[in-house]
Amino acid sequence: MTGAVTGAGTGGLRARIAEIIASDGPIPVSLYMLMCLHDPWHGYYATRAGFNRDFTTAPETSQVFGELIGLWAANQWFAMGQPRSVQLVELGPGRGTMMRDVLRVAASVPGFRDALSVSLVEASPLLRKQQLETLSRHAVSHVDTIEQVPAGPTIILANEFLDCLPIRQFVRDGEQWRERQIGLAADGALAFGLAPPAPLPADISSPQDQIEHAPGLDQIVDVLAARFRQDPGCALFVDYGPADTAPADTLRAFRDGAQVDPLATPGEADLTADVDFLRLRRLSEAAGLTAHGPVTHGAFLQRLGARQRSDVLAQANPSRAAEIAQTVETLVSPAQMGERFKALALCSTGLSAPPGFEA
Ligand code: SAH
């Protein structure tokens, strides 16, 4: 890296990325994604995460989501034998909304709330602040990585976290593969191109003509496997991605609720890619974890009782009954979030299948 990139500069993120490319050559998609999302001066999550403007997530859609996840967590605590102390960890808690709903439900399960120590893994200082505001009635700690969470029985929750892990993209060229990269067009605009042919990273292959690879998945699996070898634990990942193939060409940007060109406004749009659930499952099983799913969002939430919970809430709030029913429908309906989103649980060996994953 050159000295030019070590500072906020004056021209914004696009100018800094252009400087890097001009001096060091084109950059892989993963570095572009990392800078756009997490650059401390101009990164999307670091400076302007646009919840409920650029995008909306399940916990922001309906309180029923976090409540069901809270009951799921309580069930896992029972399955672990009700340990007196359990680490509850959320990866990428956004505005803290899901954890607020989880903790409200946890308080209704005797013994569970008192057993919990809550850690939030969050990269963005802006969102850390917002999480503390949302969770002001609770004791929570922020950490940079799961490794910083104290040892012991652990329940990990992550909604729409894996989709913002930086991805590398590879494109087949005859018998060879070339990595997609971002360079400068003749007019100085950011433009996609392809690196010279090179072998794919170890353990990646595809019958398709394009493949995406999130190196962060390997790291997460290593950390979970090491942790769950020492102490019982279970991690729940909810996100979008196919259940039966590897994602191919899925980098997308969202701004003001619309999909936009990912290169048009670096740092000003949310960048995301489909999650490779099959690879996550394969890596986990190879590391000695027990994997459940992926199952669809709709099936998962309905097995946890989404419709029943929706009815109870609607009866208690008659003036909001239609709205409550409609937002829960958004979560489970195949035409909305029900099919595209999936749930996957990765657990230490010896725990029974968690709720929502029964055949
Ligand atoms: N779970 C929330 C937010 C999803 S947005 C919800 O469902 O509403 C993604 C979240 O992950 C944000 O909080 C973002 O800042 C955080 N995040 C993304 N990459 C991260 C990383 N590498 N380390 C820690 N947090 C990260």
PDB file of C-alpha atoms and ligand atoms in Angstrom, residues 37-38 45-46 49 51 55 57-60 65 90-95 97-98 121-124 127 131 144 158-161 163-166 270, ligand 1:
ATOM      1  CA  LEU A  37     -18.052  -1.386   4.096  1.00  0.00           C
ATOM      2  CA  HIS A  38     -15.442  -0.818   6.780  1.00  0.00           C
ATOM      3  CA  TYR A  45     -21.128   0.580   8.070  1.00  0.00           C
ATOM      4  CA  ALA A  46     -18.486   2.753   9.719  1.00  0.00           C
ATOM      5  CA  ALA A  49     -25.322   2.323   7.820  1.00  0.00           C
ATOM      6  CA  PHE A  51     -31.085   0.616   8.211  1.00  0.00           C
ATOM      7  CA  PHE A  55     -32.336  -2.004   3.292  1.00  0.00           C
ATOM      8  CA  THR A  57     -33.723  -6.831   7.870  1.00  0.00           C
ATOM      9  CA  ALA A  58     -35.954  -9.402   9.568  1.00  0.00           C
ATOM     10  CA  PRO A  59     -35.608  -8.051  13.134  1.00  0.00           C
ATOM     11  CA  GLU A  60     -36.352  -4.555  11.801  1.00  0.00           C
ATOM     12  CA  PHE A  65     -38.285 -12.605  14.552  1.00  0.00           C
ATOM     13  CA  GLU A  90     -24.336 -11.796  18.432  1.00  0.00           C
ATOM     14  CA  LEU A  91     -22.289 -11.240  15.273  1.00  0.00           C
ATOM     15  CA  GLY A  92     -23.086  -7.959  13.514  1.00  0.00           C
ATOM     16  CA  PRO A  93     -26.029  -6.776  15.677  1.00  0.00           C
ATOM     17  CA  GLY A  94     -26.878  -3.758  13.465  1.00  0.00           C
ATOM     18  CA  ARG A  95     -29.091  -1.435  15.512  1.00  0.00           C
ATOM     19  CA  THR A  97     -33.028  -4.621  17.655  1.00  0.00           C
ATOM     20  CA  MET A  98     -32.834  -8.416  17.533  1.00  0.00           C
ATOM     21  CA  VAL A 121     -19.137  -8.573  17.823  1.00  0.00           C
ATOM     22  CA  GLU A 122     -19.345  -5.296  15.918  1.00  0.00           C
ATOM     23  CA  ALA A 123     -16.856  -3.568  13.628  1.00  0.00           C
ATOM     24  CA  SER A 124     -18.588  -0.203  13.263  1.00  0.00           C
ATOM     25  CA  LEU A 127     -23.347   0.947  15.203  1.00  0.00           C
ATOM     26  CA  GLN A 131     -26.498  -0.817  19.978  1.00  0.00           C
ATOM     27  CA  ASP A 144     -13.804  -7.291  17.952  1.00  0.00           C
ATOM     28  CA  ALA A 158     -25.976 -13.981  13.419  1.00  0.00           C
ATOM     29  CA  ASN A 159     -28.614 -12.488  11.144  1.00  0.00           C
ATOM     30  CA  GLU A 160     -27.444 -11.009   7.836  1.00  0.00           C
ATOM     31  CA  PHE A 161     -23.822 -11.056   8.981  1.00  0.00           C
ATOM     32  CA  ASP A 163     -23.530 -11.720   3.487  1.00  0.00           C
ATOM     33  CA  CYS A 164     -21.232  -8.787   4.184  1.00  0.00           C
ATOM     34  CA  LEU A 165     -18.062 -10.882   4.451  1.00  0.00           C
ATOM     35  CA  PRO A 166     -15.844  -9.823   1.539  1.00  0.00           C
ATOM     36  CA  ASP A 270     -24.626  -1.373   1.200  1.00  0.00           C
TER      37      ASP A 270
HETATM   38  N1  SAH B   1     -27.986  -8.327  12.289  1.00  0.00           N
HETATM   39  C1  SAH B   1     -28.479  -6.996  12.000  1.00  0.00           C
HETATM   40  C2  SAH B   1     -27.548  -6.188  11.089  1.00  0.00           C
HETATM   41  C3  SAH B   1     -27.194  -6.739   9.745  1.00  0.00           C
HETATM   42  S1  SAH B   1     -26.121  -5.649   8.851  1.00  0.00           S
HETATM   43  C4  SAH B   1     -29.893  -7.067  11.459  1.00  0.00           C
HETATM   44  O1  SAH B   1     -30.313  -8.159  11.099  1.00  0.00           O
HETATM   45  O2  SAH B   1     -30.556  -6.036  11.386  1.00  0.00           O
HETATM   46  C5  SAH B   1     -24.523  -6.321   9.159  1.00  0.00           C
HETATM   47  C6  SAH B   1     -23.946  -6.049  10.515  1.00  0.00           C
HETATM   48  O3  SAH B   1     -22.690  -6.722  10.610  1.00  0.00           O
HETATM   49  C7  SAH B   1     -23.649  -4.601  10.832  1.00  0.00           C
HETATM   50  O4  SAH B   1     -23.848  -4.407  12.205  1.00  0.00           O
HETATM   51  C8  SAH B   1     -22.169  -4.492  10.455  1.00  0.00           C
HETATM   52  O5  SAH B   1     -21.521  -3.383  10.987  1.00  0.00           O
HETATM   53  C9  SAH B   1     -21.660  -5.800  10.987  1.00  0.00           C
HETATM   54  N2  SAH B   1     -20.417  -6.319  10.410  1.00  0.00           N
HETATM   55  C10 SAH B   1     -20.171  -6.556   9.105  1.00  0.00           C
HETATM   56  N3  SAH B   1     -18.953  -7.098   8.935  1.00  0.00           N
HETATM   57  C11 SAH B   1     -18.409  -7.225  10.169  1.00  0.00           C
HETATM   58  C12 SAH B   1     -17.166  -7.733  10.672  1.00  0.00           C
HETATM   59  N4  SAH B   1     -16.253  -8.222   9.844  1.00  0.00           N
HETATM   60  N5  SAH B   1     -16.956  -7.725  12.002  1.00  0.00           N
HETATM   61  C13 SAH B   1     -17.902  -7.237  12.843  1.00  0.00           C
HETATM   62  N6  SAH B   1     -19.084  -6.745  12.438  1.00  0.00           N
HETATM   63  C14 SAH B   1     -19.342  -6.731  11.117  1.00  0.00           C
END
